Amino acid sequence: MLLYVDLADRRPVYQQLRDQVVEAIARGDIGEGTRLPTTRQLAADLAVNFHTVSRAYDLLRQEGFIQVSRKSGAAVYVSGKAAPPEWRASLRTQLAEAYAKDMPRDDILDVCKEILAGFGQREPHRGSSLA
Amino acid sequence: MLLYVDLADRRPVYQQLRDQVVEAIARGDIGEGTRLPTTRQLAADLAVNFHTVSRAYDLLRQEGFIQVSRKSGAAVYVSGKAAPPEWRASLRTQLAEAYAKDMPRDDILDVCKEILAGFGQREPHRGSSLA
Amino acid sequence: MLLYVDLADRRPVYQQLRDQVVEAIARGDIGEGTRLPTTRQLAADLAVNFHTVSRAYDLLRQEGFIQVSRKSGAAVYVSGKAAPPEWRASLRTQLAEAYAKDMPRDDILDVCKEILAGFGQREPHRGSSLA
Amino acid sequence: MLLYVDLADRRPVYQQLRDQVVEAIARGDIGEGTRLPTTRQLAADLAVNFHTVSRAYDLLRQEGFIQVSRKSGAAVYVSGKAAPPEWRASLRTQLAEAYAKDMPRDDILDVCKEILAGFGQREPHRGSSLA
DNA sequence: GTGGTCTAGACCACA
DNA sequence: GTGGTCTAGACCACT
């Protein structure tokens, strides 16, 4: 599994990285315990600023997706934190966009099901490499 | 139905307005033909600059949610434009966020269903007021 | 043949009307001598301001597509005026748009040919009605 | 290659700039990867407000002609997006204008060919300067 | 140092 | 009286 930066993407780079890690966890490509590259290593690989990677990691830590320790670096560690209320609001906006365009409820649900089906089982893949 | 500005919200103001209009259409609060306030009127009501409102309207127009006429201002007019491919990618990220937090597939789907159930029927509410 | 106004169209109404008349002449739907409705008549039919129609007619007259007489109203009368240099510049921009998107030269030319094939013969249809 | 502003031109300034960039791409003067001046730099050079330049760039980005990066400014990046359906309608109007003036089909096609012949090969001119 | 957002106010085109 | 364009200048987000 590979992290990458898309300059054409409107999202800030740190957000792209954050989203990619979250999706990788959802897909099951990485799981509880998987070590992430060091910020400096990843920054070098992606040719982005060290602070940018740092910010992505910090965001992931705040959201409870990874744990950062001084000596062993960052690793996936999904805390029990439930998705916050903003998550639901954001999802509502996302679904409204399609519904307002007259996409049928069932079609929208089908897309959701398809996406969820693309996510992996919950068996942690310890030790799988990320970068 | 009322549009508002939340200064604490991280989204730009024009995006908040855009999202609120899209959700209002999805809920059925406003529908085909509903007139939106003029840019300058809404700007005055919300105490924001008219350019900000103008930008929100322009975005909605580009996305095919409203129609802007030189004489009568803006009105809801859902064009046939389908949701763009980015929509699905964005939805995937949104769903991944919850799935990565170990929220069960069925629970996520239930939330989607709940949200969709909160959206209105497809009967346009002509003449309903927006501001 | 019918003139119409599309409020969703970004072009000003007077420009829409002007364009429609020009295209009608090109298609051969109307030709040398065809009478146009009076400004007041057309304005009433289209539910637009009288000045708007007037402006469209004035533009067509200036460009040499119609002749306006006080007593018999407006009628198609294509003057010998050649297309001005702005026409070529405008066409260049139009073609550049497709070429810059990597559309092959031959494909672009094919579209031009198709469009031209859709235009009529040069037999004037005297007396055909416009509105 | 030089961008410029023609005050006598009826088109809005941002549209002029947009058109000039599109034509420059078509001519091959600039190509994939060519960096455009920063918005504020170009604005200073042309003695217009940076918002005006910004709007031109935003339009080009939406149309898929350039890519705007937060760090390195704008660069030519022709996306796969095809020309929209409006393009053909617009071209039809353009061609109708000449055909309605009795310009022979073949002459019109010759003009199209001439214009297309003036466009460059599809070899990107990396590094060529724009302003 | 780059683009993005917002404000404020002027003037024009259109209807 | 509507939206569209442009100017000017401030502040913020991102890198």
GROMACS .gro file of N, CA, C and O in nm, chain A residues 2 16 20 27 32 38-39 48-49 54 57 73 87 112 115 131:
model
   64
    2LEU      N    1   0.044   0.222  -0.077
    2LEU     CA    2   0.129   0.338  -0.099
    2LEU      C    3   0.055   0.469  -0.075
    2LEU      O    4  -0.054   0.488  -0.124
   16GLN      N    5  -0.513   1.495   0.246
   16GLN     CA    6  -0.508   1.380   0.155
   16GLN      C    7  -0.443   1.261   0.226
   16GLN      O    8  -0.493   1.148   0.218
   20GLN      N    9  -0.615   0.907   0.320
   20GLN     CA   10  -0.562   0.781   0.267
   20GLN      C   11  -0.535   0.680   0.378
   20GLN      O   12  -0.561   0.560   0.360
   27ARG      N   13  -1.013  -0.036   0.459
   27ARG     CA   14  -0.998  -0.146   0.364
   27ARG      C   15  -0.936  -0.268   0.429
   27ARG      O   16  -0.947  -0.380   0.379
   32GLU      N   17  -0.453  -0.250   1.337
   32GLU     CA   18  -0.398  -0.234   1.472
   32GLU      C   19  -0.251  -0.276   1.479
   32GLU      O   20  -0.218  -0.391   1.454
   38THR      N   21   0.831   0.707   0.952
   38THR     CA   22   0.857   0.829   1.029
   38THR      C   23   0.820   0.950   0.943
   38THR      O   24   0.817   0.941   0.821
   39THR      N   25   0.790   1.058   1.011
   39THR     CA   26   0.750   1.178   0.936
   39THR      C   27   0.858   1.219   0.836
   39THR      O   28   0.826   1.252   0.722
   48VAL      N   29   0.745   1.620   0.006
   48VAL     CA   30   0.667   1.730   0.067
   48VAL      C   31   0.738   1.774   0.193
   48VAL      O   32   0.831   1.709   0.240
   49ASN      N   33   0.691   1.882   0.248
   49ASN     CA   34   0.753   1.936   0.367
   49ASN      C   35   0.728   1.847   0.488
   49ASN      O   36   0.622   1.788   0.502
   54SER      N   37   0.380   1.583   0.934
   54SER     CA   38   0.363   1.594   1.078
   54SER      C   39   0.219   1.634   1.113
   54SER      O   40   0.158   1.581   1.205
   57TYR      N   41  -0.018   1.337   1.066
   57TYR     CA   42  -0.007   1.243   1.177
   57TYR      C   43  -0.076   1.298   1.302
   57TYR      O   44  -0.144   1.225   1.375
   73GLY      N   45   0.788   0.561   1.705
   73GLY     CA   46   0.717   0.626   1.594
   73GLY      C   47   0.567   0.609   1.602
   73GLY      O   48   0.511   0.582   1.707
   87TRP      N   49  -1.942   1.399   1.211
   87TRP     CA   50  -1.936   1.297   1.108
   87TRP      C   51  -2.074   1.278   1.044
   87TRP      O   52  -2.086   1.274   0.922
  112CYS      N   53  -2.368   0.312  -0.117
  112CYS     CA   54  -2.311   0.297   0.017
  112CYS      C   55  -2.274   0.152   0.043
  112CYS      O   56  -2.165   0.122   0.095
  115ILE      N   57  -1.962   0.052  -0.149
  115ILE     CA   58  -1.840   0.106  -0.087
  115ILE      C   59  -1.804   0.026   0.038
  115ILE      O   60  -1.689  -0.013   0.056
  131ALA      N   61   0.444   0.237   0.362
  131ALA     CA   62   0.505   0.317   0.257
  131ALA      C   63   0.612   0.234   0.187
  131ALA      O   64   0.627   0.242   0.068
   0.00000   0.00000   0.00000
